[in-house]
Short mmCIF file of C-alpha atoms and ligand atoms in Angstrom, two decimals:
data_model
loop_
_atom_site.label_atom_id
_atom_site.label_comp_id
_atom_site.label_asym_id
_atom_site.label_seq_id
_atom_site.Cartn_x
_atom_site.Cartn_y
_atom_site.Cartn_z
CA MET A 182 -58.65 -122.13 -7.48
CA THR A 183 -58.58 -125.31 -5.36
CA PRO A 184 -59.39 -128.59 -7.14
CA ARG A 185 -62.69 -128.69 -5.23
CA CYS A 186 -63.66 -125.24 -6.43
CA LEU A 187 -62.71 -126.20 -9.98
CA LEU A 188 -64.95 -129.28 -9.80
CA ILE A 189 -67.91 -127.23 -8.57
CA TYR A 190 -67.21 -124.69 -11.31
CA ILE A 191 -67.20 -127.40 -13.99
CA MET A 192 -70.42 -128.91 -12.63
CA LEU A 193 -72.02 -125.48 -12.65
CA ILE A 194 -71.10 -124.92 -16.29
CA ALA A 195 -72.26 -128.45 -17.21
CA SER A 196 -75.62 -127.86 -15.57
CA MET A 197 -76.08 -124.74 -17.68
CA ILE A 198 -75.71 -126.81 -20.86
CA SER A 199 -78.97 -128.66 -20.98
CA ALA A 200 -80.11 -131.09 -23.62
CA GLU A 201 -83.65 -130.74 -22.43
CA PRO A 202 -85.94 -128.50 -24.48
CA THR A 203 -87.82 -125.75 -22.70
CA CYS A 204 -91.59 -126.10 -22.93
CA LYS A 205 -94.10 -123.36 -22.17
CA PRO A 206 -97.74 -122.67 -22.87
CA SER A 207 -98.08 -120.24 -25.76
CA LYS A 208 -98.93 -116.64 -24.84
CA ASN A 209 -102.47 -116.61 -26.10
CA ASN A 210 -103.48 -120.21 -25.45
CA ALA A 211 -102.56 -122.22 -22.36
CA ARG A 212 -103.67 -125.43 -24.12
CA ASN A 213 -100.89 -125.00 -26.60
CA ILE A 214 -97.46 -126.15 -25.41
CA ILE A 215 -94.48 -124.92 -27.41
CA CYS A 216 -90.97 -126.23 -26.84
CA THR A 217 -87.67 -124.75 -27.88
CA PRO A 218 -84.50 -126.85 -28.22
CA GLY A 219 -81.84 -127.34 -25.57
CA ASP A 220 -78.13 -127.30 -26.32
CA ASP A 221 -77.75 -130.95 -27.22
CA ASP A 222 -79.52 -134.00 -28.64
CA TYR A 223 -82.32 -135.20 -26.45
CA ILE A 224 -84.30 -138.37 -25.79
CA LEU A 225 -87.91 -137.36 -25.19
CA GLU A 226 -89.10 -138.68 -21.83
CA LYS A 227 -92.05 -138.68 -19.56
CA GLY A 228 -92.07 -135.44 -17.60
CA LEU A 229 -91.23 -132.92 -20.30
CA VAL A 230 -94.72 -132.52 -21.76
CA SER A 231 -96.67 -135.35 -20.11
CA ASP A 232 -99.34 -135.18 -17.40
CA ASN A 233 -101.37 -132.10 -18.10
CA SER A 234 -105.12 -132.35 -18.24
CA LYS A 235 -105.42 -129.13 -20.30
CA THR A 236 -102.86 -129.64 -23.08
CA GLU A 237 -104.36 -129.98 -26.55
CA ARG A 238 -101.36 -129.21 -28.76
CA ILE A 239 -97.65 -129.89 -28.35
CA THR A 240 -95.05 -128.40 -30.67
CA LEU A 241 -91.61 -129.98 -30.37
CA ARG A 242 -90.34 -128.70 -33.72
CA GLY A 243 -86.56 -128.77 -34.16
CA CYS A 244 -85.90 -129.89 -30.58
CA ARG A 245 -83.02 -132.25 -31.47
CA ILE A 246 -85.03 -135.26 -30.36
CA THR A 247 -83.37 -138.56 -31.27
CA GLU A 248 -85.82 -140.95 -29.62
CA VAL A 249 -89.26 -140.98 -28.07
CA ASN A 250 -89.41 -142.99 -24.84
CA TYR A 251 -92.47 -144.82 -23.53
CA GLU A 252 -95.07 -142.68 -21.78
CA SER A 253 -93.67 -139.39 -23.08
CA PHE A 254 -97.26 -138.43 -23.91
CA GLN A 255 -98.91 -139.98 -20.87
CA GLY A 256 -101.58 -138.13 -18.89
CA LEU A 257 -102.70 -135.88 -21.73
CA PRO A 258 -106.38 -136.74 -22.15
CA LEU A 259 -107.12 -133.82 -24.50
CA LEU A 260 -104.02 -134.07 -26.68
CA LYS A 261 -105.00 -133.72 -30.35
CA TYR A 262 -101.91 -132.40 -32.06
CA ILE A 263 -98.23 -133.32 -31.93
CA ASP A 264 -95.60 -131.61 -34.05
CA LEU A 265 -92.29 -133.50 -33.97
CA SER A 266 -91.03 -132.08 -37.28
CA TYR A 267 -87.35 -131.27 -37.84
CA ASN A 268 -85.99 -133.66 -35.23
CA ARG A 269 -83.50 -136.51 -35.46
CA LEU A 270 -85.75 -139.51 -35.18
CA SER A 271 -84.75 -142.54 -37.20
CA LYS A 272 -87.39 -144.84 -35.74
CA LEU A 273 -90.25 -144.91 -33.27
CA LYS A 274 -90.54 -147.68 -30.70
CA LEU A 275 -93.65 -149.80 -30.74
CA GLY A 276 -95.87 -148.40 -27.98
CA SER A 277 -94.28 -144.96 -27.82
CA LEU A 278 -97.40 -143.32 -29.28
CA ASP A 279 -99.94 -145.45 -27.43
CA GLU A 280 -101.25 -142.92 -24.90
CA PRO A 281 -102.66 -140.02 -26.93
CA LYS A 282 -105.89 -141.66 -28.01
CA GLU A 283 -107.55 -138.41 -29.08
CA LEU A 284 -104.73 -137.51 -31.46
CA THR A 285 -105.94 -136.11 -34.80
CA HIS A 286 -102.73 -134.49 -36.13
CA LEU A 287 -99.26 -136.00 -36.11
CA ASN A 288 -96.41 -134.22 -37.83
CA LEU A 289 -93.23 -136.28 -38.16
CA SER A 290 -91.93 -134.44 -41.21
CA TYR A 291 -88.20 -133.84 -41.73
CA ASN A 292 -86.78 -136.59 -39.54
CA SER A 293 -84.80 -139.61 -40.73
CA ILE A 294 -87.39 -142.30 -40.17
CA THR A 295 -86.72 -145.42 -42.25
CA GLU A 296 -89.64 -147.60 -41.18
CA PHE A 297 -92.41 -148.04 -38.63
CA PRO A 298 -92.97 -151.07 -36.44
CA LEU A 299 -96.25 -152.78 -37.22
CA GLY A 300 -98.79 -151.55 -34.67
CA ILE A 301 -97.21 -148.14 -34.07
CA PHE A 302 -100.55 -146.34 -34.71
CA ASP A 303 -102.79 -149.01 -33.17
CA THR A 304 -104.40 -146.71 -30.60
CA ASN A 305 -104.38 -143.49 -32.64
CA THR A 306 -107.61 -144.37 -34.37
CA LYS A 307 -108.80 -140.74 -34.55
CA LEU A 308 -105.79 -139.62 -36.55
CA GLN A 309 -106.81 -137.47 -39.53
CA LEU A 310 -103.49 -136.00 -40.58
CA LEU A 311 -100.16 -137.76 -40.83
CA ASP A 312 -97.25 -135.78 -42.23
CA LEU A 313 -94.22 -137.96 -43.03
CA LYS A 314 -92.62 -135.66 -45.59
CA GLY A 315 -88.84 -135.58 -45.80
CA ASN A 316 -87.96 -138.85 -44.12
CA LYS A 317 -86.13 -141.94 -45.36
CA LEU A 318 -89.02 -144.31 -45.78
CA GLU A 319 -88.51 -146.90 -48.51
CA ASN A 320 -91.85 -148.59 -48.08
CA ILE A 321 -95.11 -148.43 -46.17
CA GLN A 322 -95.59 -151.88 -44.77
CA LEU A 323 -98.92 -153.58 -45.17
CA GLY A 324 -100.99 -153.02 -42.02
CA ILE A 325 -99.26 -149.87 -40.74
CA LEU A 326 -102.17 -147.65 -41.74
CA ASP A 327 -104.90 -150.18 -40.92
CA PRO A 328 -105.81 -148.64 -37.53
CA LEU A 329 -106.47 -145.26 -39.20
CA PRO A 330 -109.97 -145.26 -40.72
CA ASN A 331 -110.28 -141.48 -40.27
CA LEU A 332 -107.11 -140.56 -42.11
CA LYS A 333 -107.76 -137.67 -44.53
CA HIS A 334 -104.33 -136.18 -45.15
CA LEU A 335 -101.27 -138.32 -45.80
CA ASP A 336 -97.99 -136.76 -46.88
CA LEU A 337 -95.30 -139.22 -47.99
CA SER A 338 -93.42 -136.75 -50.17
CA SER A 339 -89.62 -136.57 -50.29
CA ASN A 340 -88.96 -140.05 -49.03
CA GLU A 341 -87.15 -142.95 -50.70
CA ILE A 342 -90.23 -144.91 -51.59
CA LEU A 343 -90.12 -147.30 -54.53
CA GLY A 344 -93.66 -147.48 -55.90
CA SER A 345 -93.05 -151.04 -57.08
CA THR A 346 -92.69 -152.23 -53.48
CA LEU A 347 -95.93 -150.69 -52.21
CA ASN A 348 -98.55 -153.31 -51.51
CA PRO A 349 -101.86 -152.33 -53.18
CA TYR A 350 -103.74 -153.13 -49.97
CA ILE A 351 -101.96 -150.61 -47.72
CA PHE A 352 -104.83 -148.10 -47.93
CA ASP A 353 -107.69 -150.58 -47.62
CA ARG A 354 -108.76 -149.36 -44.18
CA SER A 355 -108.20 -145.68 -44.94
CA PRO A 356 -110.74 -144.99 -47.70
CA GLN A 357 -111.37 -141.38 -46.61
CA ILE A 358 -107.96 -140.05 -47.62
CA ALA A 359 -108.60 -136.77 -49.47
CA PHE A 360 -105.06 -135.40 -49.63
CA MET A 361 -102.30 -137.73 -50.83
CA ASP A 362 -98.77 -136.57 -51.57
CA PHE A 363 -96.24 -138.97 -53.14
CA SER A 364 -94.07 -136.28 -54.73
CA ARG A 365 -90.31 -136.84 -54.88
CA ASN A 366 -90.42 -140.61 -54.68
CA ASP A 367 -89.97 -143.16 -57.44
CA MET A 368 -93.53 -144.09 -58.37
CA ARG A 369 -92.74 -145.49 -61.83
CA ASP A 370 -93.77 -149.06 -61.25
CA ALA A 371 -96.51 -148.72 -58.65
CA ASP A 372 -99.31 -151.28 -58.91
CA GLU A 373 -102.23 -149.99 -60.93
CA ASP A 374 -104.56 -150.88 -58.05
CA LEU A 375 -102.52 -148.97 -55.47
CA LEU A 376 -105.30 -146.47 -54.76
CA HIS A 377 -108.23 -148.82 -55.31
CA ALA A 378 -109.60 -148.29 -51.79
CA PHE A 379 -109.86 -144.49 -52.07
CA GLN A 380 -113.38 -143.12 -51.99
CA ALA A 381 -112.84 -139.42 -51.32
CA ILE A 382 -109.59 -138.33 -52.91
CA GLU A 383 -109.42 -134.62 -53.82
CA PHE A 384 -105.73 -133.87 -54.16
CA LEU A 385 -103.09 -136.21 -55.57
CA ASN A 386 -99.50 -135.08 -55.95
CA LEU A 387 -97.16 -137.05 -58.22
CA ASP A 388 -94.69 -134.25 -58.91
CA ARG A 389 -91.10 -135.49 -59.46
CA CYS A 390 -92.01 -139.15 -59.33
CA MET A 391 -89.82 -140.25 -62.28
CA LEU A 392 -92.91 -141.13 -64.31
CA ASN A 393 -92.61 -141.67 -68.05
CA GLU A 394 -96.34 -142.02 -68.60
CA VAL A 395 -99.56 -141.03 -66.87
CA PRO A 396 -99.73 -143.84 -64.32
CA ALA A 397 -102.79 -146.09 -64.46
CA PHE A 398 -103.13 -146.04 -60.67
CA ALA A 399 -103.83 -142.29 -60.74
CA THR A 400 -106.81 -142.34 -63.10
CA LYS A 401 -109.07 -145.19 -61.94
CA PRO A 402 -112.87 -144.81 -61.75
CA ASN A 403 -112.90 -144.70 -57.92
CA LEU A 404 -110.82 -141.51 -58.11
CA LYS A 405 -113.50 -139.46 -59.83
CA THR A 406 -113.79 -137.21 -56.76
CA MET A 407 -110.31 -135.86 -57.48
CA LYS A 408 -110.06 -132.09 -57.97
CA SER A 409 -106.30 -131.56 -58.39
CA LEU A 410 -103.76 -133.83 -60.05
CA PHE A 411 -100.08 -132.91 -60.18
CA LEU A 412 -97.98 -134.83 -62.69
CA SER A 413 -95.40 -132.07 -63.08
CA VAL A 414 -91.63 -132.54 -63.36
CA ASN A 415 -91.66 -136.04 -64.79
CA GLN A 416 -90.59 -137.63 -68.08
CA ILE A 417 -93.98 -138.06 -69.71
CA SER A 418 -93.49 -137.76 -73.48
CA GLU A 419 -96.92 -138.46 -74.93
CA ILE A 420 -100.56 -138.97 -74.03
CA ASN A 421 -102.02 -140.58 -77.11
CA ASN A 422 -104.82 -142.59 -75.56
CA PRO A 423 -108.00 -140.49 -75.58
CA THR A 424 -109.43 -142.44 -72.62
CA THR A 425 -106.48 -141.66 -70.31
CA PHE A 426 -108.57 -139.23 -68.26
CA ALA A 427 -111.94 -140.86 -68.95
CA ASN A 428 -112.75 -141.13 -65.23
CA MET A 429 -111.57 -137.69 -64.25
CA ASP A 430 -114.67 -135.64 -64.83
CA GLY A 431 -114.40 -133.94 -61.42
CA LEU A 432 -110.87 -132.72 -62.00
CA GLU A 433 -110.43 -128.92 -61.85
CA LEU A 434 -106.66 -128.61 -62.00
CA LEU A 435 -104.29 -130.72 -64.08
CA ASN A 436 -100.59 -129.93 -63.97
CA LEU A 437 -98.49 -131.60 -66.65
CA GLY A 438 -95.81 -128.91 -66.71
CA TRP A 439 -92.08 -129.67 -66.84
CA ASN A 440 -92.38 -132.95 -68.69
CA VAL A 441 -91.15 -133.81 -72.21
CA LEU A 442 -94.56 -133.94 -73.86
CA LYS A 443 -94.32 -134.01 -77.65
CA SER A 444 -97.71 -135.33 -78.52
CA LEU A 445 -101.23 -135.18 -77.13
CA HIS A 446 -104.32 -136.89 -78.50
CA GLU A 447 -106.73 -134.16 -79.63
CA ASP A 448 -109.51 -135.54 -77.42
CA VAL A 449 -107.42 -136.40 -74.38
CA PHE A 450 -108.75 -133.59 -72.17
CA LYS A 451 -112.38 -133.70 -73.36
CA PRO A 452 -113.63 -136.09 -70.63
CA ILE A 453 -112.40 -133.67 -67.94
CA ARG A 454 -115.57 -131.65 -68.17
CA ASN A 455 -114.94 -129.56 -65.07
CA LEU A 456 -111.34 -128.70 -65.80
CA LYS A 457 -110.58 -125.07 -64.93
CA ILE A 458 -106.80 -124.93 -65.02
CA ILE A 459 -104.39 -126.79 -67.25
CA VAL A 460 -100.63 -126.39 -67.01
CA LEU A 461 -98.65 -127.65 -69.99
CA ARG A 462 -95.74 -125.25 -69.71
CA ASN A 463 -92.15 -126.39 -70.14
CA ASN A 464 -92.75 -129.30 -72.48
CA LYS A 465 -91.75 -130.09 -76.05
CA LEU A 466 -95.04 -129.49 -77.83
CA THR A 467 -94.60 -128.27 -81.41
CA THR A 468 -98.28 -128.23 -82.36
CA ILE A 469 -101.63 -127.90 -80.65
CA PRO A 470 -104.31 -130.16 -82.12
CA ASP A 471 -107.02 -127.99 -83.71
CA THR A 472 -109.72 -129.07 -81.24
CA LEU A 473 -107.60 -129.68 -78.14
CA PHE A 474 -109.59 -127.54 -75.69
CA LYS A 475 -112.60 -126.84 -77.89
CA GLY A 476 -115.88 -126.80 -75.99
CA MET A 477 -114.33 -127.27 -72.53
CA THR A 478 -116.82 -124.99 -70.86
CA SER A 479 -115.09 -124.60 -67.50
CA LEU A 480 -111.56 -124.09 -68.74
CA SER A 481 -110.35 -120.63 -67.71
CA ASN A 482 -106.56 -120.95 -67.40
CA ILE A 483 -104.31 -122.42 -70.07
CA ASP A 484 -100.56 -122.31 -69.67
CA LEU A 485 -98.59 -123.38 -72.75
CA ALA A 486 -95.49 -121.29 -72.11
CA ASN A 487 -92.03 -122.63 -72.88
CA ASN A 488 -92.88 -125.13 -75.56
CA LEU A 489 -91.86 -125.27 -79.23
CA ILE A 490 -95.22 -124.36 -80.73
CA THR A 491 -94.96 -122.98 -84.26
CA PHE A 492 -98.67 -122.48 -84.94
CA VAL A 493 -101.54 -121.66 -82.59
CA PRO A 494 -104.94 -122.71 -83.96
CA VAL A 495 -107.60 -120.30 -82.74
CA ASN A 496 -110.14 -123.14 -82.96
CA ALA A 497 -108.47 -124.97 -80.11
CA PHE A 498 -109.79 -122.34 -77.68
CA ARG A 499 -113.31 -121.83 -79.02
CA GLY A 500 -116.07 -122.72 -76.61
CA THR A 501 -113.83 -122.45 -73.56
CA VAL A 502 -114.05 -119.68 -70.97
CA VAL A 503 -110.33 -119.00 -71.04
CA LYS A 504 -109.41 -115.83 -69.15
CA ASN A 505 -105.69 -116.38 -68.77
CA LEU A 506 -103.76 -117.66 -71.75
CA ASN A 507 -100.00 -118.01 -71.65
CA LEU A 508 -98.22 -118.64 -74.96
CA ALA A 509 -94.93 -117.01 -74.02
CA SER A 510 -91.59 -118.51 -75.10
CA ASN A 511 -92.70 -120.59 -78.04
CA GLN A 512 -91.72 -120.63 -81.72
CA PHE A 513 -94.52 -118.87 -83.59
CA THR A 514 -93.96 -115.81 -85.78
CA TYR A 515 -97.62 -114.74 -86.08
CA LEU A 516 -101.13 -115.41 -84.80
CA THR A 517 -104.34 -115.81 -86.83
CA ASP A 518 -105.70 -112.50 -88.15
CA ASN A 519 -107.94 -110.90 -85.47
CA PHE A 520 -107.02 -113.60 -82.99
CA CYS A 521 -108.64 -111.84 -80.02
CA LEU A 522 -111.74 -110.83 -81.99
CA GLU A 523 -112.18 -114.40 -83.21
CA LEU A 524 -112.06 -115.61 -79.62
CA LYS A 525 -114.37 -112.83 -78.48
CA ASN A 526 -116.90 -113.79 -81.14
CA SER A 527 -116.89 -117.37 -79.88
CA GLY A 528 -117.63 -116.19 -76.34
CA VAL A 529 -114.11 -116.16 -74.94
CA ARG A 530 -113.31 -113.15 -72.70
CA LEU A 531 -109.55 -113.01 -72.44
CA GLN A 532 -108.27 -111.01 -69.48
CA LYS A 533 -104.59 -111.84 -69.47
CA PHE A 534 -102.69 -112.93 -72.54
CA TYR A 535 -98.92 -113.53 -72.59
CA PHE A 536 -97.22 -113.92 -75.99
CA ASN A 537 -93.77 -112.51 -75.32
CA ASP A 538 -90.52 -114.25 -76.26
CA ASN A 539 -91.65 -115.64 -79.58
CA PRO A 540 -89.81 -115.05 -82.88
CA TRP A 541 -92.47 -112.56 -83.96
CA GLN A 542 -92.69 -110.95 -87.35
CA CYS A 543 -92.81 -107.30 -86.31
CA LYS A 544 -96.00 -106.46 -88.19
CA CYS A 545 -97.79 -109.49 -86.68
CA LEU A 546 -96.72 -108.44 -83.22
CA ARG A 547 -98.01 -104.90 -83.82
CA ASP A 548 -101.35 -106.36 -84.95
CA ILE A 549 -101.78 -108.33 -81.74
CA LEU A 550 -100.66 -105.37 -79.61
CA THR A 551 -103.33 -103.25 -81.32
CA GLU A 552 -105.91 -105.90 -80.56
CA VAL A 553 -105.07 -106.36 -76.87
CA ALA A 554 -105.12 -102.58 -76.43
CA LYS A 555 -108.49 -102.35 -78.15
CA TYR A 556 -110.08 -105.04 -75.98
CA GLY A 557 -108.39 -104.04 -72.73
CA ILE A 558 -106.56 -107.35 -72.37
CA GLN A 559 -103.58 -107.37 -70.02
CA TYR A 560 -100.32 -108.57 -71.48
CA ASN A 561 -96.71 -108.65 -70.43
CA SER A 562 -96.14 -104.99 -71.26
CA ALA A 563 -92.81 -104.86 -69.41
CA LYS A 564 -91.38 -106.86 -72.30
CA TYR A 565 -92.29 -104.09 -74.76
CA ASP A 566 -90.55 -101.17 -73.11
CA GLY A 567 -88.30 -100.53 -76.12
CA ALA A 568 -85.24 -101.95 -74.41
CA HIS A 569 -85.62 -105.52 -75.68
CA ALA A 570 -85.69 -106.93 -79.19
CA VAL A 571 -89.27 -108.21 -79.39
CA CYS A 572 -89.60 -109.22 -83.02
CA VAL A 573 -87.20 -110.63 -85.58
CA TYR A 574 -88.42 -109.62 -89.04
CA GLU A 575 -89.58 -106.23 -90.31
CA ASP A 576 -91.99 -106.02 -93.25
CA LYS A 577 -95.12 -104.11 -94.28
CA TYR A 578 -97.14 -107.28 -94.07
CA CYS A 579 -97.77 -110.00 -91.56
CA HIS A 580 -97.24 -113.25 -93.45
CA ARG A 581 -99.74 -115.65 -92.01
CA HIS A 582 -98.79 -119.06 -93.23
CA GLU A 583 -96.79 -121.76 -91.60
CA SER A 584 -94.29 -121.88 -94.38
CA PHE A 585 -93.32 -118.32 -93.52
CA ASN A 586 -90.15 -119.41 -91.82
CA GLN A 587 -89.02 -120.92 -95.12
CA ILE A 588 -90.01 -117.79 -97.06
CA TYR A 589 -88.14 -115.72 -94.57
CA VAL A 590 -85.08 -117.83 -95.12
CA ASP A 591 -85.51 -117.47 -98.94
CA LEU A 592 -85.93 -113.70 -98.72
CA TYR A 593 -82.95 -113.52 -96.53
CA ASP A 594 -80.92 -115.60 -99.02
CA LYS A 595 -81.98 -113.31 -101.93
CA LEU A 596 -80.95 -110.25 -100.00
CA ILE A 597 -77.60 -111.81 -99.31
CA THR A 598 -76.95 -112.82 -102.96
CA LYS A 599 -78.07 -109.41 -104.35
CA GLY A 600 -75.97 -107.58 -101.85
C1 NAG B 858 -95.48 -130.23 -40.55
O1 NAG B 858 -94.34 -129.52 -40.15
C2 NAG B 858 -93.65 -128.88 -41.18
C3 NAG B 858 -92.35 -128.33 -40.63
O2 NAG B 858 -92.50 -127.73 -39.41
C4 NAG B 858 -94.54 -127.82 -41.77
O3 NAG B 858 -93.88 -127.12 -42.81
C5 NAG B 858 -95.79 -128.50 -42.30
O4 NAG B 858 -96.68 -127.52 -42.81
C6 NAG B 858 -96.48 -129.30 -41.21
N1 NAG B 858 -97.53 -130.09 -41.82
C7 NAG B 858 -98.81 -129.82 -41.71
C8 NAG B 858 -99.73 -130.66 -42.50
O5 NAG B 858 -99.25 -128.90 -41.04
#
């Protein structure tokens, strides 16, 4: 091969390695442009997706984009949706998003964005959805969201946000936010007025936010439109103030699972009149206050699995409409005599009842198995296939008193000494 040939050969190979993504209209909708990555990192430029009077949606997911140049989205009068998720953006230049004025959806999730220049969204006033999940944001500067009065869905989860640095006025011009996700940030010391501008919140996610109490900012009167509140996977150890949820009468789902809850005020959930689902699993509860859920007329799902509960008061469930009750993996050895009948008589129609993985007295377990069979209640029957040890103490009687554990120990001691 002559040197000249070699050069041409190398150039040919080089031209086959392209950093530029390939963009095509999707098969069933020409208004939908979908790009696939090239072989290298790429700076998005005018020409790749710009200048098309028909384009409504552009998907540039995982296209190894490191920067967005000016006018990349020029000449796209109908553009409503941009997906730039899973790229390598660490910042966006002021002005780089100026052209798509009809934009309603912007997905920047899973990049490495650390901050936005003030004014970045100034012309995107129709934006309804902004997904910033999985970036490296430490703060949302005051004013960034101000041009977005139509914002309904804001996902800030899995960033590096310190709640204490969030200015409580950042949402003042975005009162219509209905979906707000802060999960996997440190929201411990957020200002209690952080969400004071919200008028239409429905879903608030504070999962894994390092909280050690129910944060005041999440339960203010202006949040009464909220339907779902996630406080799971935190370090909340007690909720002893009965007015904690006083403003939450619209709430339908409350998730407090995977905390370290030891104590709950007996009236703490009463103000949540519309509550349908409560998740308290994976906590450290040893007792359930006798009236904890009593009279909560919408409550149909109660999950108390994986706690340390030694006694389950049947009263706590009277006057609810509980259909699914999960008491699995606790510490009780018996349930109240005729537990299911008692509930039935108070109007409760159990459909699914899990009570496996408790240190059952065998006779007490047989009693409850007879009851669930009689009333056609589903239970975790796989656990009772004869292969597992399901109860720990065999006797003719079911000893229904809390001191049973002690008696059991005494009996056991007597047996030992006689033997
Ligand atoms: C944003 O993109 C990510 C990753 O592609 C996706 O999982 C997520 O559902 C998108 N967000 C929205 C709100 O559609």
